[in-house]
PDB file of C-alpha atoms in Angstrom:
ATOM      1  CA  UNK A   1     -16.527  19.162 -12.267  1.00 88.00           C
ATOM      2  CA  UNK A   2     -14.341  16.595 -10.466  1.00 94.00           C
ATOM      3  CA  UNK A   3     -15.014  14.018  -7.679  1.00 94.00           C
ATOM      4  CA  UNK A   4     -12.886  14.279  -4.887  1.00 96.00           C
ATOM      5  CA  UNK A   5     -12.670  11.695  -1.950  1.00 96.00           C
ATOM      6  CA  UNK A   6     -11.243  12.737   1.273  1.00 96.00           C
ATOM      7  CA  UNK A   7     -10.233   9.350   3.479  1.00 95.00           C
ATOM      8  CA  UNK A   8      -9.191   9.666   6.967  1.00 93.00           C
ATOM      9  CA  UNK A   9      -8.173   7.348   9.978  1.00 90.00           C
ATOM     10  CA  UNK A  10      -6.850   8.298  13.244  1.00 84.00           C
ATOM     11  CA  UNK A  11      -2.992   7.021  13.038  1.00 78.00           C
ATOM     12  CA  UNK A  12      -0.618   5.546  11.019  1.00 75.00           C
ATOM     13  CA  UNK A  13      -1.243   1.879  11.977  1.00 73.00           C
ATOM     14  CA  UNK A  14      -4.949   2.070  11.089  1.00 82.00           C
ATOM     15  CA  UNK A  15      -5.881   0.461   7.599  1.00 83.00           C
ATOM     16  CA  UNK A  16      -7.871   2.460   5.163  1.00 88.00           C
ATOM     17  CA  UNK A  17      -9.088   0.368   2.954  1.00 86.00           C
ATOM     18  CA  UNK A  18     -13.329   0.113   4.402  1.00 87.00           C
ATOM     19  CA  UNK A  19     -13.543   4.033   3.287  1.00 90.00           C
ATOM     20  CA  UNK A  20     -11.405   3.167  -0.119  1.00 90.00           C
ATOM     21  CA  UNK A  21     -13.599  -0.026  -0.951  1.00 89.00           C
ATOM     22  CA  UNK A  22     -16.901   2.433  -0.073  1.00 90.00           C
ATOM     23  CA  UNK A  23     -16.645   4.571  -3.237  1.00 90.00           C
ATOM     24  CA  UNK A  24     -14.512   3.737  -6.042  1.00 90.00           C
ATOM     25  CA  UNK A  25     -15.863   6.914  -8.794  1.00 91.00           C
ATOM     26  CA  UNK A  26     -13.468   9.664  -7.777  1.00 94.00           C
ATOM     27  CA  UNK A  27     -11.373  11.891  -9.822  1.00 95.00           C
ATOM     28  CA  UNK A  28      -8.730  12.017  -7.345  1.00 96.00           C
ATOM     29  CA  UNK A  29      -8.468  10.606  -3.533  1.00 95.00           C
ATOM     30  CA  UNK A  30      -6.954  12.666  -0.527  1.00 96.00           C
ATOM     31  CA  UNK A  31      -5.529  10.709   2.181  1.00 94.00           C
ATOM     32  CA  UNK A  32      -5.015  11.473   5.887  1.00 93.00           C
ATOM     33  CA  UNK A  33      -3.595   9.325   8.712  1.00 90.00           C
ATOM     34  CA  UNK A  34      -3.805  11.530  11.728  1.00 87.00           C
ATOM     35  CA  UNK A  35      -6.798  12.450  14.429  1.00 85.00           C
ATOM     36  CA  UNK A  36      -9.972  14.238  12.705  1.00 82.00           C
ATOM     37  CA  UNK A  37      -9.302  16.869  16.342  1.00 81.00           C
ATOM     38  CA  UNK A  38      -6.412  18.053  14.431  1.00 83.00           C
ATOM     39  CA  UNK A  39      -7.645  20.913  11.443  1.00 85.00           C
ATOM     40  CA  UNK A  40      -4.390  21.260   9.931  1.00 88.00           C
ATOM     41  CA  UNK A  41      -4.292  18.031   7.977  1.00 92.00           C
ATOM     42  CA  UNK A  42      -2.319  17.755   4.438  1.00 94.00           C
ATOM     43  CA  UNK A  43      -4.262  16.250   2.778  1.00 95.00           C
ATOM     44  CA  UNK A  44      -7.509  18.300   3.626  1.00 96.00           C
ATOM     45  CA  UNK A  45      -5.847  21.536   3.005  1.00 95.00           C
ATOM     46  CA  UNK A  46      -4.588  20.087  -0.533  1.00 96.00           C
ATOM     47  CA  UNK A  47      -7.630  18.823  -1.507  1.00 96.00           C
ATOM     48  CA  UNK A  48      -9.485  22.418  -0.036  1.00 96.00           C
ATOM     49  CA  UNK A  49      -7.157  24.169  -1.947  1.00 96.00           C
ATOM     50  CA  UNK A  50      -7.647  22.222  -5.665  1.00 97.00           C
ATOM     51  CA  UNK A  51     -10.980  23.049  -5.164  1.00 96.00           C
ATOM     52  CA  UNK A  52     -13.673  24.177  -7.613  1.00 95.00           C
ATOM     53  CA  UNK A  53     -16.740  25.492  -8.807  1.00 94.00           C
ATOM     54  CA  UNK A  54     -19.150  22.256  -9.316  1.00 91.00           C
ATOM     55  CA  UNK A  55     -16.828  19.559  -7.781  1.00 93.00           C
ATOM     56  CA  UNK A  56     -18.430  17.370  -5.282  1.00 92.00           C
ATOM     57  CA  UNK A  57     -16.198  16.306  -1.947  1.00 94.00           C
ATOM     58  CA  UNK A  58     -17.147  12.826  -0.881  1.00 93.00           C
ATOM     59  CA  UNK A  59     -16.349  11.597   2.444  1.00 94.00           C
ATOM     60  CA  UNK A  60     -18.072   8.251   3.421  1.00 94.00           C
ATOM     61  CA  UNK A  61     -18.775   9.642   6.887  1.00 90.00           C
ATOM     62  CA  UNK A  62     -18.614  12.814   8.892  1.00 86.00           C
ATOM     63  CA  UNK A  63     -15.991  11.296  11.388  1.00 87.00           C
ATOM     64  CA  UNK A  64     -13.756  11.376   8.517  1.00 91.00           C
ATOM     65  CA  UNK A  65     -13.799  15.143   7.433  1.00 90.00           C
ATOM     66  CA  UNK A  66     -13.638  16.386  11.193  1.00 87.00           C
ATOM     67  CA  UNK A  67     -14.379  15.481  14.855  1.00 81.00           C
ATOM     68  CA  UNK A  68     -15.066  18.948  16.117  1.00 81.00           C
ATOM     69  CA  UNK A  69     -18.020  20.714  15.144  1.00 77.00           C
ATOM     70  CA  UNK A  70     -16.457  24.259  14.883  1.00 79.00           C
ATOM     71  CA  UNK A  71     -13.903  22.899  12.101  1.00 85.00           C
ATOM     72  CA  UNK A  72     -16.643  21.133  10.341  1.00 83.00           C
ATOM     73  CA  UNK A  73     -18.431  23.660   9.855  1.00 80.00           C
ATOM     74  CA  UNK A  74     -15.214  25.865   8.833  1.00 84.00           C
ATOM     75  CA  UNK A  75     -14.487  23.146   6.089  1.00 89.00           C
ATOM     76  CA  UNK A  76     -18.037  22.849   4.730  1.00 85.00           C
ATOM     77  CA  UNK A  77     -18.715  26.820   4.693  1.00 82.00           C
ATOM     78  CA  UNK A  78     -15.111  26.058   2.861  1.00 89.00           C
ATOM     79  CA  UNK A  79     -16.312  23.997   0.436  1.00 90.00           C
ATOM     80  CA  UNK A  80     -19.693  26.216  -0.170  1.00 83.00           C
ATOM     81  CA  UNK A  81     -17.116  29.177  -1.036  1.00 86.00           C
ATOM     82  CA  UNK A  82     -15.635  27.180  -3.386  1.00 92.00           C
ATOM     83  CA  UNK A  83     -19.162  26.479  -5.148  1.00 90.00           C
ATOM     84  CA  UNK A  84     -18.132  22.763  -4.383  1.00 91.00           C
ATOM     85  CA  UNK A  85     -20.813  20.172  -3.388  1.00 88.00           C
ATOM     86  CA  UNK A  86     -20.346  17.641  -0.281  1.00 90.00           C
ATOM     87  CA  UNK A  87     -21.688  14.298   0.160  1.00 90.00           C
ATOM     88  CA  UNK A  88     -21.728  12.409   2.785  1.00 90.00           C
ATOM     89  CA  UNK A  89     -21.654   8.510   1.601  1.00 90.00           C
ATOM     90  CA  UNK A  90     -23.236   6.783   5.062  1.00 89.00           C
ATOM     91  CA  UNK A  91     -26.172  10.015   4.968  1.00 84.00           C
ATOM     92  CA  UNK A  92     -26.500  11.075   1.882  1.00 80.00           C
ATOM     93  CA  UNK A  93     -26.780  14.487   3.243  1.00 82.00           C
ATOM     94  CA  UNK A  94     -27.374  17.786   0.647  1.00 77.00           C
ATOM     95  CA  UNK A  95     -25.507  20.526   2.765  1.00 74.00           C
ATOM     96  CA  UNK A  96     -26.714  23.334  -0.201  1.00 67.00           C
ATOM     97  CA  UNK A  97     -30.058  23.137   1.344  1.00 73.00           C
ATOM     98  CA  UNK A  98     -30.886  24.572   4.757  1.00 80.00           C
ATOM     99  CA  UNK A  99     -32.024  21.374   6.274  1.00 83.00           C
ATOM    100  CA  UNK A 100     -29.195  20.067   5.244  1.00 76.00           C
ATOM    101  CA  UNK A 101     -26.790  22.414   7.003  1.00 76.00           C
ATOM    102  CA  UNK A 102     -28.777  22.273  10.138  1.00 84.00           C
ATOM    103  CA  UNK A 103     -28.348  18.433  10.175  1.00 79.00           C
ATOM    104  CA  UNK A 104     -24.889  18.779   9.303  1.00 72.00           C
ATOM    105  CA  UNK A 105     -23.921  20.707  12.604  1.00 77.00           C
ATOM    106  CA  UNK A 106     -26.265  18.513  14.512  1.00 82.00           C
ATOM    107  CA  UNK A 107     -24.049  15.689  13.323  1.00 72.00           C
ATOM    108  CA  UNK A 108     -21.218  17.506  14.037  1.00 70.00           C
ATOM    109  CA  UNK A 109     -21.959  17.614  17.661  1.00 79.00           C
ATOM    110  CA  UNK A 110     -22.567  14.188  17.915  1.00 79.00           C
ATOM    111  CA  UNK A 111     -19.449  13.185  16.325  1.00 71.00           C
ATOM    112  CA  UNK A 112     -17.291  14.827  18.456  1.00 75.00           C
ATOM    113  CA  UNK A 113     -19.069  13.487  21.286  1.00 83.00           C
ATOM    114  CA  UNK A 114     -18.599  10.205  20.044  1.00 77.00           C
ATOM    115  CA  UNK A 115     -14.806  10.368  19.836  1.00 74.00           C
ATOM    116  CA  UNK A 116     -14.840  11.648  23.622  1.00 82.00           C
ATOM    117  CA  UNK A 117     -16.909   8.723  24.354  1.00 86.00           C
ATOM    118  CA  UNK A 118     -14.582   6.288  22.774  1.00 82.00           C
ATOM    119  CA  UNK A 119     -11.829   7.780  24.152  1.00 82.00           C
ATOM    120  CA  UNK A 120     -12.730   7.569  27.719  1.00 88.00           C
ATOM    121  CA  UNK A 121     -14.173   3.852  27.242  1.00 87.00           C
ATOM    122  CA  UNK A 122     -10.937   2.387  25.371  1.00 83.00           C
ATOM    123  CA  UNK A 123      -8.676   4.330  28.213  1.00 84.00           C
ATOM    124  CA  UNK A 124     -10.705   2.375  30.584  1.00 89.00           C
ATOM    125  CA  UNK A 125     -10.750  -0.748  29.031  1.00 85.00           C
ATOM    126  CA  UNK A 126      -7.008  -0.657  29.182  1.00 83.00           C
ATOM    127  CA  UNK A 127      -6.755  -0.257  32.600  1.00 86.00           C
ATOM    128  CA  UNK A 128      -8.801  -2.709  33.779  1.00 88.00           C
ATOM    129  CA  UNK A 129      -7.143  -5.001  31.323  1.00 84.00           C
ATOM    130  CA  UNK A 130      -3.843  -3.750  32.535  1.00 84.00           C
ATOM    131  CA  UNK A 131      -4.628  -4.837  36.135  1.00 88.00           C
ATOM    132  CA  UNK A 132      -5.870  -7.845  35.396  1.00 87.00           C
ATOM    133  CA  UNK A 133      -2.307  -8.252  33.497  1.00 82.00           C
ATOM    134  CA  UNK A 134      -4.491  -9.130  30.612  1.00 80.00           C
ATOM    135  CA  UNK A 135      -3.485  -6.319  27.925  1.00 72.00           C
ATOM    136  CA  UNK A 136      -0.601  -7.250  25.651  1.00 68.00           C
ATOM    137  CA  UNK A 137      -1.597  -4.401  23.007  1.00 62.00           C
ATOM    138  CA  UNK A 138      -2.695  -5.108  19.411  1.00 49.00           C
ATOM    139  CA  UNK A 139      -2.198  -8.453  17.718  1.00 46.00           C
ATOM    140  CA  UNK A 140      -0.776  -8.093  14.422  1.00 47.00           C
ATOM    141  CA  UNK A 141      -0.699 -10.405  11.163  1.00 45.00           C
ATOM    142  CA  UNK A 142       0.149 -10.904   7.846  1.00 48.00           C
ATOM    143  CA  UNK A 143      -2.778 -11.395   5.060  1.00 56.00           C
ATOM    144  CA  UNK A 144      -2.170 -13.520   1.945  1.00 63.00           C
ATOM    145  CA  UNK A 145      -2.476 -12.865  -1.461  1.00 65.00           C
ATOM    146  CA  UNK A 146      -4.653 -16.050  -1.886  1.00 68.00           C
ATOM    147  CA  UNK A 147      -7.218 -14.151   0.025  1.00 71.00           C
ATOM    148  CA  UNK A 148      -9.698 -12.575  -2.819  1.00 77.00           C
ATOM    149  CA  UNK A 149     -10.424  -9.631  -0.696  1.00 77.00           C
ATOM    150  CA  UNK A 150      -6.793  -8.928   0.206  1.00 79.00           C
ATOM    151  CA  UNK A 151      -6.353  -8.631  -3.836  1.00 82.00           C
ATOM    152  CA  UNK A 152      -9.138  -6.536  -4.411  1.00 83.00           C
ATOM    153  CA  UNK A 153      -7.830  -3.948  -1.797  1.00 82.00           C
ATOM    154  CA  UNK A 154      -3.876  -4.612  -2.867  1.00 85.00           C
ATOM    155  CA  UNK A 155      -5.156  -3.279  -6.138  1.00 84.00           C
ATOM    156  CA  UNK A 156      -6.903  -0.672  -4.754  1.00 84.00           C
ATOM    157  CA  UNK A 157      -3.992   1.292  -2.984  1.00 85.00           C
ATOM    158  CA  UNK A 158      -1.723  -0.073  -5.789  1.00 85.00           C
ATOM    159  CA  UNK A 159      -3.610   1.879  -8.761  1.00 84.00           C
ATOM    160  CA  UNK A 160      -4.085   4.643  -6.629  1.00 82.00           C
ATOM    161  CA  UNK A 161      -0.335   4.835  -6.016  1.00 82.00           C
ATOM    162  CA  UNK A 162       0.409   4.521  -2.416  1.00 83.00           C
ATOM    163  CA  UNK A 163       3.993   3.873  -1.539  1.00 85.00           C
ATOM    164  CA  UNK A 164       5.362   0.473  -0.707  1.00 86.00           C
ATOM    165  CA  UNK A 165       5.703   1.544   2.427  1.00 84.00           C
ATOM    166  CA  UNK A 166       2.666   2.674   2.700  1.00 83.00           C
ATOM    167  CA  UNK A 167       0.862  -0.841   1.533  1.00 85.00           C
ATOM    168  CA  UNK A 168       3.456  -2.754   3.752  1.00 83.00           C
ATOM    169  CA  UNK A 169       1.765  -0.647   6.652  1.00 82.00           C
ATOM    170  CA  UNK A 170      -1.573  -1.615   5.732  1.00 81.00           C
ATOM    171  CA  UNK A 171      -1.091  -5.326   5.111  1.00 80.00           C
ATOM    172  CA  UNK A 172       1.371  -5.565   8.730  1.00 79.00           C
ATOM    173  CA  UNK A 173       3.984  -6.836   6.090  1.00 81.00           C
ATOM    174  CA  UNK A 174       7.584  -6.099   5.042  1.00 81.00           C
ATOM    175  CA  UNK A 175       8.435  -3.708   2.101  1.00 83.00           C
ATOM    176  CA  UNK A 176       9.735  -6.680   0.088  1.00 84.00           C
ATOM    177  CA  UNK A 177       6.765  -8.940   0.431  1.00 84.00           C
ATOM    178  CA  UNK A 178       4.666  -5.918  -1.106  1.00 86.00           C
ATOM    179  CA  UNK A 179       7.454  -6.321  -3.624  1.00 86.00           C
ATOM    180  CA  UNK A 180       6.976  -9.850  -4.182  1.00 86.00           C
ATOM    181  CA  UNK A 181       3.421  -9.528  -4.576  1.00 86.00           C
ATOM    182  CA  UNK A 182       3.769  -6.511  -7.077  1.00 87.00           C
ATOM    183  CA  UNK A 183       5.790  -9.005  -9.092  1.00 87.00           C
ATOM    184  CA  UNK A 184       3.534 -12.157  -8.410  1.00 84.00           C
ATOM    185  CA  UNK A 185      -0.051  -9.750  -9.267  1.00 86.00           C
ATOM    186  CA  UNK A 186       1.841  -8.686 -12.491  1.00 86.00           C
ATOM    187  CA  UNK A 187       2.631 -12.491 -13.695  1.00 84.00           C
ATOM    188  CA  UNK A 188      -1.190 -13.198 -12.903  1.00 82.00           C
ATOM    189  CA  UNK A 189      -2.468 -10.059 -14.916  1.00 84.00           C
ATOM    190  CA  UNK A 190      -3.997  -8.809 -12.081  1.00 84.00           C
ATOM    191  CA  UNK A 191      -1.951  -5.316 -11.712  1.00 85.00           C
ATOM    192  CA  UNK A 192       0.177  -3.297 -14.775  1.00 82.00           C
TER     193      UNK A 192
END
């Protein structure tokens, strides 16, 4: 009976570390960086697949395992044929009860509304700021390792064995400052 935490964001440039520093008991983590519209996800199918009888799924919130309701409800009648559990971190939600499933599709709905919603407003928002020749994109910046909170989640995708790459993408950094840092956390005991 394993724990098994499926993380998702939307793109590549998005950082993951709020749904990473929101449970920190599972057996093994799944990780996704691509639109919860899209079913065929790697890491979903992966984790699907390992699968079984009496492990629990965690997701911290029903965003994160799908945005359409018909997929949801593919993945948890998934799980439930695997004789897996799911919880839901921000609901604590029981989907082996009938209540339970009932508010899971409800949710469902609203999620996917939600992303339509957020959709539309951000594409407006651009445009106005656009023609008001205010929008320059995203602002991006560097955090430093003196920063107690950028340690705690450095360590976090560290230990769980994310490329260099990978953390360089989530800190807006270059490969060889994550190498630095590896080598600067080591002489401080921080990291193995």
């Amino acid at each position: 009976m394993l724990i098994r935490y499926y993380v998702r964001v939307s793109s590549m440039d998005q950082k993951i570390d709020r749904q990473l520093l929101a449970y920190d008991r599972a057996d093994f983590i799944y990780i996704d960086k691509m639109s919860g519209m899209k079913r065929d996800r790697p890491e979903l199918e992966r984790m699907l697949n390992d699968l079984q009888a009496g492990d629990t799924v965690v997701v911290k919130s029903i965003d994160r395992l799908s945005r359409s309701t018909k997929d949801l409800l593919e993945i948890v009648e998934q799980i439930r044929t695997s004789q897996a559990n799911l919880h839901i971190l921000d609901l604590n939600i029981d989907t082996s009860t009938a209540m339970g499933k009932c508010v899971l599709t409800i949710l469902g709905a609203i999620a996917e509304l939600d992303r339509k919603t957020i959709k539309e407003r951000t594409a407006e928002g651009i445009a106005i700021a656009k023609s008001q020749g205010k929008y320059k994109g995203r602002k991006k910046g560097a955090i430093s390792l003196r920063d107690t909170e950028a340690i705690k989640r450095f360590k976090i995708f560290y230990n769980n064995g994310l490329t260099k790459s990978a953390i360089a993408r989530e800190f807006n950094v270059s490969r060889t400052t994550i190498y630095k840092w590896i080598k600067e956390l080591k002489r401080r005991g921080i990291i193995k």
